[in-house]
């Protein structure tokens, strides 16, 4: 018995020793993350991808029926979906542009030293630290025409209540403004990181050479912040493309469907109408678009790195 | 004398019986936990509170009720996610009646027909429930009240029953006594419209939509103007009803107009012959929808944004921004709470307005609110029987009176007929008057898809992007195609 136990113990310690050998420690340490990623992310992704080729609704007991690419075809030929893509594009284009302008201006401001700079910067950064729900509720109340702040201010001049969200254009402006308010500080932060990395001697040399401020910006500042600016554009484009919470809380996609983004549409399709497979197909089309956007960014960064090495 | 084995067994059994509480308690009393999904609002909070205080299992079980109080805005999504994920968390669910089809077809809600047929107590409850509630809250495939009444018995043949009323709701008029009963305002209204500004319950019984629209125009005042002898510090409005894009927050009121005018929504009891096109967008339905839209310009400006849902009108009323609102009885209790309402001591309740017919009577047909509770399919017989005991406890007249005294409502005709009922809460008289007018919207699994699209089109009309005709044409076309695809229309 003793011999068997000893052999067993030896085998165990041998297995343990092999497992914890220096060459195996890397995979061992990474394994929990890989397993979690697979269970929580990769498997559901593959499963939903598979489902997108079937006719399946989560609230029915029918056996899923294989329909090939029909869900993709139906989604891509649906006028309503293209309308939602168009709305999303308007929000992305306008909001990201606004975020860049505001974020860049703020970064230029905070790149200089002035009294209470740190405290003011902390305050400016606050919106991006708030939850989407808080921001959504805040702006919903802010735009409320009976007792909202915006209507109150307009009322001082027009003596009529102001209902920004009553028209398609007004509601889109409301959504874009709320999103830009929340995320401009993020752009500011990235641009500021680029600005502080510019060596001071370059500016000093430019000053000696009496270079105009515009030329200084184009030839010194911009090259240093270009990659970070691109990163900000990419992050914000991808994130705004998926915009959901703020729209759902402020307008629920209304008036009518004028502010319904593609993400809100997927949510309705999947969790309210239970078009499970079709919503899966649409979600994969969006994933594809996001991957294309990401690769465009990586391509531009790599090309720039290549140019620099030359 | 030594005891024989038989004597020892008899004595042992008697001792065990005494120790477990007597003959009425079975020896196999079990610990049962019933998890219930419920919207987070006073009627369900009271349910839990009262259960913990008073419920004793007739089967002798040690029964615990665990309630998941889910906020209203995410209630459907949370319940749907739980059911379709297969987690089998809930034994009972407080559900909107319209979800019956979706979750019965999904295999989640338990068919209680045989259980009811086998239990005289449940049959007695069904006989006592108002038929409008049995029709709306219990039957799937849906049977109309007329169909059930024609069957002539509490349990109609070829009918499947799923739910019992947890909170039967109707909408009534909440109004400000200090404004509507103000002599100066009443005199001015009389002079302007040659009509009575409704002050008493009886006055409100005579209010039709025409009068309500007049009230809207009459009480719409600008900041700085006088109202009931006081100078207004904000713009003020006279009327409001639901006109929101979310969930069913315009369809419920718009349906009332359509039914009152003699139009109809797509009627699932006529499937598969009943059509959507030509019915949903009939001339009468368009006229009714235009009537619904016609009062919105005189309501608080949030109506123009399509966000005037049942909570917004409740809030505007409680904040003293509007003189009256048509809202669910279930939202009445906070109106009387000094902590949440500026008009807690100035409010009274009347029936909702309706359409005056040629004979002078008023048609108040409306869309029923409230919720039944249902049982789920994955429970043991023991849990199902105990859940039905909970149903019986809740629908016991004593429990119902207690619930009504605390802001709830009853669906039992015997309880509503009790002479003390109308005085238990200030809206009870209106509720009893309104419940007889109730009908329900669709129950089929496509309910949410139809509702979302209809709400979107109604919202376009409410916000002035589309005419009533164009909105109803779009609704009819969508419903026709969707219902044909799914075989509900042939």
Coordinates of C-alpha atoms in Angstrom, one line a residue, chain B:
Chain B
X1 CA -48.6 -4.2 31.5
X2 CA -46.0 -4.0 28.7
X3 CA -47.2 -2.2 25.6
X4 CA -47.5 -4.2 22.4
X5 CA -45.9 -3.1 19.2
X6 CA -49.3 -2.0 17.9
X7 CA -49.9 0.1 20.9
X8 CA -46.5 1.7 20.7
X9 CA -47.2 2.5 17.0
X10 CA -50.5 4.1 17.8
X11 CA -49.1 6.2 20.6
X12 CA -46.1 7.2 18.5
X13 CA -48.4 8.4 15.7
X14 CA -50.6 10.4 18.1
X15 CA -47.5 12.0 19.6
X16 CA -46.1 12.9 16.2
X17 CA -49.5 14.3 15.2
X18 CA -49.7 16.5 18.3
X19 CA -46.1 17.6 17.9
X20 CA -46.7 18.7 14.3
X21 CA -49.7 20.8 15.2
X22 CA -52.7 18.6 15.1
X23 CA -54.7 16.7 12.6
X24 CA -55.3 19.6 10.2
X25 CA -51.6 19.8 9.3
X26 CA -50.2 17.0 7.1
X27 CA -47.1 15.1 8.2
X28 CA -45.4 16.0 4.9
X29 CA -45.5 19.8 5.3
X30 CA -42.8 21.2 3.0
X31 CA -40.7 24.4 2.7
X32 CA -41.9 26.0 -0.5
X33 CA -40.5 29.2 -2.0
X34 CA -42.5 30.9 -4.7
X35 CA -40.4 33.3 -6.8
X36 CA -42.6 35.9 -8.4
X37 CA -41.7 38.5 -11.0
X38 CA -43.7 41.7 -10.4
X39 CA -43.6 45.3 -11.5
X40 CA -42.4 47.6 -8.8
X41 CA -45.4 49.7 -7.8
X42 CA -47.7 50.0 -4.8
X43 CA -50.2 47.2 -5.7
X44 CA -47.4 44.6 -5.9
X45 CA -45.6 46.0 -2.9
X46 CA -48.8 45.6 -0.9
X47 CA -49.2 42.1 -2.2
X48 CA -45.9 41.1 -0.7
X49 CA -46.4 43.0 2.5
X50 CA -49.8 41.5 3.1
X51 CA -48.7 38.0 2.2
X52 CA -45.9 38.1 4.7
X53 CA -48.3 39.3 7.4
X54 CA -51.3 37.1 6.7
X55 CA -50.8 34.1 4.5
X56 CA -51.1 30.7 6.0
X57 CA -50.8 27.7 3.7
X58 CA -54.0 25.6 3.9
X59 CA -51.8 22.6 3.0
X60 CA -49.7 23.3 6.1
X61 CA -46.6 24.2 4.0
X62 CA -44.0 26.7 5.1
X63 CA -44.4 29.0 2.1
X64 CA -42.2 31.9 1.4
X65 CA -42.9 34.5 -1.3
X66 CA -39.8 36.0 -2.9
X67 CA -40.7 38.9 -5.2
X68 CA -38.5 40.4 -7.8
X69 CA -39.7 44.0 -8.0
X70 CA -38.8 45.1 -11.5
X71 CA -39.1 48.8 -12.6
X72 CA -41.9 49.2 -15.1
X73 CA -39.8 50.5 -18.0
X74 CA -37.8 47.3 -18.2
X75 CA -40.4 44.9 -16.9
X76 CA -41.2 43.2 -20.2
X77 CA -37.6 42.8 -21.2
X78 CA -36.5 41.4 -17.8
X79 CA -39.4 38.9 -17.8
X80 CA -38.8 37.9 -21.4
X81 CA -35.1 37.5 -20.9
X82 CA -35.7 35.3 -17.8
X83 CA -38.2 33.1 -19.6
X84 CA -36.4 32.7 -22.9
X85 CA -33.0 32.1 -21.3
X86 CA -34.4 28.9 -19.7
X87 CA -33.3 29.9 -16.2
X88 CA -36.7 28.8 -14.8
X89 CA -36.4 31.3 -12.0
X90 CA -40.1 32.2 -11.5
X91 CA -43.0 30.2 -10.3
X92 CA -45.4 33.0 -10.7
X93 CA -45.4 36.1 -12.9
X94 CA -47.4 39.3 -12.8
X95 CA -47.9 39.7 -16.5
X96 CA -49.5 42.1 -18.9
X97 CA -52.5 40.3 -20.5
X98 CA -51.1 41.0 -24.0
X99 CA -48.0 38.9 -23.3
X100 CA -50.1 35.7 -22.9
X101 CA -49.8 34.6 -26.5
X102 CA -46.1 35.1 -26.6
X103 CA -45.3 33.2 -23.5
X104 CA -48.0 30.5 -23.8
X105 CA -46.7 29.7 -27.3
X106 CA -43.2 29.7 -25.9
X107 CA -44.2 27.0 -23.4
X108 CA -43.7 29.2 -20.3
X109 CA -47.2 29.9 -18.9
X110 CA -49.1 27.0 -17.4
X111 CA -52.6 26.1 -18.8
X112 CA -54.8 26.1 -15.7
X113 CA -58.0 25.0 -17.3
X114 CA -58.0 21.4 -15.9
X115 CA -56.9 22.6 -12.5
X116 CA -59.8 25.2 -12.4
X117 CA -62.3 22.6 -13.6
X118 CA -61.3 20.2 -10.8
X119 CA -61.4 22.8 -8.0
X120 CA -64.8 24.2 -6.9
X121 CA -63.2 27.1 -5.1
X122 CA -61.5 28.2 -8.4
X123 CA -64.7 27.7 -10.3
X124 CA -66.4 30.0 -7.7
X125 CA -63.7 32.6 -8.2
X126 CA -64.1 32.5 -12.0
X127 CA -67.8 32.9 -11.7
X128 CA -67.4 35.9 -9.5
X129 CA -64.8 37.6 -11.6
X130 CA -65.9 40.4 -13.9
X131 CA -66.2 38.8 -17.4
X132 CA -64.2 41.6 -19.0
X133 CA -61.3 40.5 -16.8
X134 CA -61.7 36.8 -17.5
X135 CA -61.7 37.6 -21.2
X136 CA -58.6 39.8 -21.1
X137 CA -56.5 38.3 -18.4
X138 CA -57.1 34.6 -18.6
X139 CA -58.1 33.3 -22.1
X140 CA -55.7 32.3 -24.8
X141 CA -56.4 31.9 -27.7
X142 CA -58.3 35.1 -26.8
X143 CA -62.0 34.8 -26.3
X144 CA -64.1 38.0 -26.2
X145 CA -66.3 38.9 -23.4
X146 CA -69.3 38.2 -25.7
X147 CA -68.0 34.8 -26.6
X148 CA -67.6 33.9 -22.9
X149 CA -71.0 35.2 -22.0
X150 CA -72.6 33.3 -24.9
X151 CA -71.0 30.1 -23.5
X152 CA -73.2 30.6 -20.4
X153 CA -70.8 29.0 -17.8
X154 CA -67.8 30.1 -15.9
X155 CA -65.6 27.7 -17.8
X156 CA -66.4 28.0 -21.5
X157 CA -65.9 25.0 -23.8
X158 CA -62.8 25.0 -26.0
X159 CA -61.3 27.8 -24.0
X160 CA -58.0 27.7 -22.2
X161 CA -57.5 29.7 -19.0
X162 CA -54.1 31.0 -17.7
X163 CA -54.4 34.0 -15.4
X164 CA -56.2 35.5 -12.5
X165 CA -56.3 39.3 -11.7
X166 CA -53.5 40.6 -9.6
X167 CA -54.5 44.2 -10.2
X168 CA -57.4 45.0 -12.5
X169 CA -56.9 48.6 -13.7
X170 CA -59.0 51.1 -15.6
X171 CA -58.3 54.7 -16.4
X172 CA -60.3 57.4 -14.7
X173 CA -60.1 61.2 -14.6
X174 CA -58.0 62.8 -11.9
X175 CA -59.0 66.4 -11.4
X176 CA -58.4 69.5 -9.2
X177 CA -61.4 70.4 -7.0
X178 CA -59.9 73.8 -6.3
X179 CA -60.1 74.7 -9.9
X180 CA -63.1 72.8 -11.2
X181 CA -65.2 73.8 -8.2
X182 CA -64.1 77.5 -8.2
X183 CA -67.2 79.7 -8.5
X184 CA -65.5 82.3 -10.7
X185 CA -64.1 79.7 -13.1
X186 CA -67.4 77.9 -13.3
X187 CA -69.2 81.2 -14.1
X188 CA -66.7 82.1 -16.8
X189 CA -67.0 78.6 -18.3
X190 CA -70.7 78.8 -18.2
X191 CA -70.6 82.2 -20.0
X192 CA -68.1 81.0 -22.6
X193 CA -69.6 77.6 -23.4
X194 CA -73.1 77.6 -21.8
X195 CA -72.1 74.5 -20.0
X196 CA -71.2 73.3 -16.5
X197 CA -67.6 73.1 -15.5
X198 CA -67.6 69.7 -13.9
X199 CA -67.1 69.7 -10.1
X200 CA -68.9 66.7 -8.6
X201 CA -68.7 63.1 -9.6
X202 CA -72.1 63.4 -11.2
X203 CA -70.9 66.4 -13.3
X204 CA -68.0 64.3 -14.6
X205 CA -70.5 61.5 -15.5
X206 CA -71.8 64.0 -18.1
X207 CA -68.4 65.0 -19.6
X208 CA -67.9 63.8 -23.1
X209 CA -64.9 64.5 -25.3
X210 CA -66.5 67.7 -26.7
X211 CA -66.7 69.1 -23.1
X212 CA -63.2 67.8 -22.3
X213 CA -61.8 69.7 -25.3
X214 CA -63.6 72.8 -24.2
X215 CA -62.0 72.4 -20.7
X216 CA -58.6 72.1 -22.4
X217 CA -59.1 75.4 -24.2
X218 CA -60.7 77.2 -21.3
X219 CA -58.0 76.3 -18.7
X220 CA -55.0 76.7 -20.9
X221 CA -53.4 79.8 -19.4
X222 CA -50.2 81.7 -19.7
X223 CA -47.8 82.6 -16.9
X224 CA -49.0 85.8 -15.2
X225 CA -52.7 85.1 -16.0
X226 CA -55.3 84.4 -13.3
X227 CA -56.5 81.0 -12.4
X228 CA -59.0 80.3 -9.6
X229 CA -58.2 83.6 -8.1
X230 CA -54.4 83.3 -8.2
X231 CA -51.7 84.6 -10.5
X232 CA -49.9 81.8 -12.3
X233 CA -46.2 81.7 -12.1
X234 CA -45.9 79.1 -14.9
X235 CA -47.9 78.2 -18.0
X236 CA -50.9 76.0 -17.1
X237 CA -53.0 73.4 -18.9
X238 CA -56.4 72.0 -18.4
X239 CA -56.4 68.5 -19.8
X240 CA -54.0 65.6 -20.5
X241 CA -54.0 62.0 -21.6
X242 CA -51.4 59.6 -22.6
X243 CA -49.6 60.3 -25.9
X244 CA -46.2 58.7 -25.5
X245 CA -44.1 56.6 -27.9
X246 CA -42.9 54.1 -25.3
X247 CA -44.6 50.7 -24.8
X248 CA -48.4 51.2 -25.2
X249 CA -48.6 54.8 -24.0
X250 CA -50.7 56.1 -26.9
X251 CA -52.4 53.0 -28.2
X252 CA -54.3 52.5 -25.0
X253 CA -56.0 55.9 -25.3
X254 CA -56.3 55.9 -29.1
X255 CA -57.9 52.5 -29.0
X256 CA -60.6 53.9 -26.8
X257 CA -61.4 56.6 -29.3
X258 CA -61.5 54.1 -32.2
X259 CA -63.9 51.8 -30.3
X260 CA -66.1 54.6 -29.1
X261 CA -66.4 55.9 -32.7
X262 CA -67.5 52.5 -33.8
X263 CA -64.2 51.5 -35.5
X264 CA -62.0 48.6 -34.6
X265 CA -58.5 47.3 -34.3
X266 CA -57.5 44.0 -35.9
X267 CA -59.7 41.5 -34.0
X268 CA -57.9 38.3 -33.2
X269 CA -61.2 36.5 -32.4
X270 CA -62.1 36.8 -36.1
X271 CA -58.8 35.2 -37.2
X272 CA -58.0 33.9 -39.8
X273 CA -60.9 35.6 -41.8
X274 CA -60.6 39.0 -40.1
X275 CA -58.5 41.5 -42.1
X276 CA -56.3 44.4 -40.9
X277 CA -56.5 46.5 -44.0
X278 CA -59.8 48.2 -44.4
X279 CA -60.5 47.8 -40.6
X280 CA -57.5 49.4 -39.0
X281 CA -57.5 52.2 -41.5
X282 CA -61.3 52.5 -42.0
X283 CA -62.8 56.0 -42.4
X284 CA -64.3 55.6 -38.9
X285 CA -61.0 54.7 -37.4
X286 CA -59.3 57.6 -39.1
X287 CA -62.0 60.0 -37.9
X288 CA -61.5 58.6 -34.3
X289 CA -57.8 58.9 -34.4
X290 CA -58.1 62.5 -35.7
X291 CA -60.4 63.2 -32.7
X292 CA -57.7 61.8 -30.4
X293 CA -55.1 64.0 -32.0
X294 CA -57.3 67.1 -32.0
X295 CA -56.9 67.7 -28.2
X296 CA -53.2 67.3 -28.0
X297 CA -52.3 71.0 -28.9
X298 CA -54.1 72.1 -25.8
X299 CA -52.2 69.7 -23.5
X300 CA -48.8 70.4 -21.9
X301 CA -46.1 70.9 -24.6
X302 CA -44.4 67.6 -23.8
X303 CA -47.3 66.0 -25.7
X304 CA -45.8 67.5 -28.9
X305 CA -42.6 65.5 -28.3
X306 CA -44.4 62.1 -28.1
X307 CA -43.2 61.6 -24.6
X308 CA -46.4 62.2 -22.6
X309 CA -46.6 58.7 -21.1
X310 CA -48.7 57.6 -18.1
X311 CA -45.9 58.6 -15.7
X312 CA -45.4 62.0 -17.2
X313 CA -49.1 62.9 -17.0
X314 CA -49.1 61.7 -13.4
X315 CA -46.1 63.8 -12.6
X316 CA -47.4 66.9 -14.4
X317 CA -50.7 66.5 -12.5
X318 CA -48.9 66.0 -9.1
X319 CA -46.7 69.0 -9.7
X320 CA -49.8 71.2 -10.3
X321 CA -49.1 71.9 -14.0
X322 CA -52.3 70.5 -15.3
X323 CA -55.9 70.7 -14.0
X324 CA -56.9 67.1 -15.0
X325 CA -55.5 64.0 -16.4
X326 CA -56.9 60.6 -17.6
X327 CA -54.7 58.0 -16.1
X328 CA -54.7 54.5 -14.5
X329 CA -56.2 54.0 -11.1
X330 CA -53.0 52.2 -10.2
X331 CA -51.2 55.5 -10.4
X332 CA -53.7 57.3 -8.1
X333 CA -52.1 56.5 -4.7
X334 CA -49.0 58.8 -5.1
X335 CA -51.4 61.6 -6.1
X336 CA -52.8 61.6 -2.5
X337 CA -49.4 61.4 -0.9
X338 CA -48.3 64.7 0.5
X339 CA -44.7 63.6 0.1
X340 CA -45.0 63.3 -3.7
X341 CA -47.9 65.4 -4.7
X342 CA -48.6 69.2 -4.5
X343 CA -52.3 68.5 -5.1
X344 CA -52.8 65.7 -2.6
X345 CA -55.5 67.6 -0.8
X346 CA -57.2 69.1 -3.9
X347 CA -57.8 66.0 -5.9
X348 CA -60.9 64.1 -6.8
X349 CA -61.7 61.4 -9.3
X350 CA -64.4 60.8 -11.9
X351 CA -65.1 58.5 -14.8
X352 CA -63.1 59.0 -18.0
X353 CA -64.9 61.1 -20.7
X354 CA -66.4 59.3 -23.7
X355 CA -68.2 59.9 -26.9
X356 CA -71.8 61.0 -26.8
X357 CA -74.1 58.9 -28.8
X358 CA -77.2 60.0 -30.6
X359 CA -79.5 59.0 -27.7
X360 CA -77.5 61.2 -25.4
X361 CA -75.7 58.5 -23.5
X362 CA -71.9 58.4 -23.4
X363 CA -69.9 55.5 -24.7
X364 CA -66.8 55.1 -22.5
X365 CA -65.3 51.9 -24.1
X366 CA -61.7 51.7 -23.1
X367 CA -58.6 49.6 -23.2
X368 CA -58.2 47.6 -20.0
X369 CA -55.1 48.0 -17.9
X370 CA -53.8 46.1 -15.0
X371 CA -52.3 42.7 -14.8
X372 CA -53.1 39.1 -14.1
X373 CA -50.7 36.7 -12.5
X374 CA -49.9 33.4 -14.1
X375 CA -48.0 30.2 -13.1
X376 CA -45.0 28.8 -15.0
X377 CA -44.7 25.4 -16.5
X378 CA -41.7 24.0 -14.8
X379 CA -43.0 23.6 -11.2
X380 CA -43.8 20.4 -9.3
X381 CA -47.5 19.6 -8.6
X382 CA -46.9 20.5 -5.0
X383 CA -45.7 24.0 -6.0
X384 CA -48.5 24.5 -8.5
X385 CA -51.1 23.6 -5.9
X386 CA -49.5 25.9 -3.4
X387 CA -49.3 28.7 -6.0
X388 CA -53.1 28.2 -6.6
X389 CA -53.6 28.5 -2.8
X390 CA -51.8 31.8 -3.0
X391 CA -54.2 32.8 -5.8
X392 CA -57.2 31.8 -3.7
X393 CA -55.8 33.7 -0.7
X394 CA -55.4 36.9 -2.9
X395 CA -58.9 36.6 -4.4
X396 CA -60.5 35.9 -1.0
X397 CA -63.0 38.8 -0.4
X398 CA -61.3 39.7 2.9
X399 CA -57.9 40.0 1.2
X400 CA -59.4 41.9 -1.7
X401 CA -61.1 44.5 0.6
X402 CA -57.8 44.9 2.4
X403 CA -56.0 45.4 -1.0
X404 CA -58.6 47.9 -2.1
X405 CA -58.3 49.9 1.1
X406 CA -54.6 50.1 0.3
X407 CA -54.9 51.5 -3.2
X408 CA -55.6 48.2 -5.1
X409 CA -58.6 47.2 -7.0
X410 CA -60.7 44.1 -7.1
X411 CA -62.0 42.1 -10.1
X412 CA -64.6 40.2 -8.0
X413 CA -68.1 41.4 -8.7
X414 CA -69.2 40.5 -5.2
X415 CA -66.5 42.7 -3.7
X416 CA -67.2 45.6 -6.1
X417 CA -70.9 45.3 -5.2
X418 CA -70.1 45.7 -1.5
X419 CA -71.8 48.9 -0.2
X420 CA -68.6 50.0 1.5
X421 CA -66.5 49.5 -1.7
X422 CA -67.0 53.0 -3.2
X423 CA -65.8 54.7 -0.1
X424 CA -62.7 52.7 0.5
X425 CA -60.7 54.8 -1.9
X426 CA -61.7 58.0 -3.7
X427 CA -61.4 56.5 -7.3
X428 CA -63.4 53.3 -6.6
X429 CA -66.7 54.6 -7.8
X430 CA -65.2 55.6 -11.1
X431 CA -63.4 52.3 -11.4
X432 CA -66.6 50.3 -10.9
X433 CA -68.3 52.4 -13.5
X434 CA -65.4 52.1 -16.0
X435 CA -64.7 48.4 -15.7
X436 CA -67.8 47.4 -17.5
X437 CA -66.6 49.3 -20.6
X438 CA -63.3 47.5 -20.9
X439 CA -61.9 45.6 -23.9
X440 CA -58.4 44.5 -24.6
X441 CA -55.8 44.8 -27.3
X442 CA -54.2 41.8 -29.0
X443 CA -52.8 38.7 -27.2
X444 CA -51.1 36.9 -30.0
X445 CA -47.3 36.3 -30.0
X446 CA -46.8 39.1 -32.5
X447 CA -48.3 41.5 -30.0
X448 CA -45.1 43.4 -29.4
X449 CA -44.1 43.7 -33.0
X450 CA -47.6 45.1 -33.9
X451 CA -47.5 47.4 -30.9
X452 CA -44.0 48.8 -31.5
X453 CA -44.8 49.7 -35.1
X454 CA -48.2 51.1 -34.2
X455 CA -46.7 53.3 -31.5
X456 CA -44.1 54.5 -33.9
X457 CA -46.8 55.5 -36.5
X458 CA -49.0 57.0 -33.8
X459 CA -46.0 59.0 -32.6
X460 CA -45.4 60.4 -36.1
X461 CA -49.0 61.6 -36.1
X462 CA -48.8 63.0 -32.6
X463 CA -45.6 64.9 -33.4
X464 CA -47.1 66.2 -36.7
X465 CA -44.9 64.2 -39.1
X466 CA -47.9 62.4 -40.6
X467 CA -51.6 62.7 -40.9
X468 CA -53.9 60.4 -39.1
X469 CA -54.8 58.7 -42.4
X470 CA -51.2 58.1 -43.4
X471 CA -50.3 56.7 -40.0
X472 CA -53.3 54.3 -39.9
X473 CA -52.6 53.2 -43.5
X474 CA -49.0 52.4 -42.5
X475 CA -50.2 50.5 -39.5
X476 CA -52.8 48.5 -41.5
X477 CA -50.3 47.6 -44.3
X478 CA -47.8 46.4 -41.8
X479 CA -50.2 44.4 -39.8
X480 CA -51.8 42.8 -42.9
X481 CA -48.4 41.6 -44.1
X482 CA -47.1 40.5 -40.7
X483 CA -50.3 38.6 -39.8
X484 CA -50.5 37.0 -43.3
X485 CA -46.9 35.9 -42.9
X486 CA -47.7 34.2 -39.6
X487 CA -51.0 32.7 -40.7
X488 CA -53.2 34.9 -38.5
X489 CA -54.9 36.2 -41.7
X490 CA -55.6 34.0 -44.7

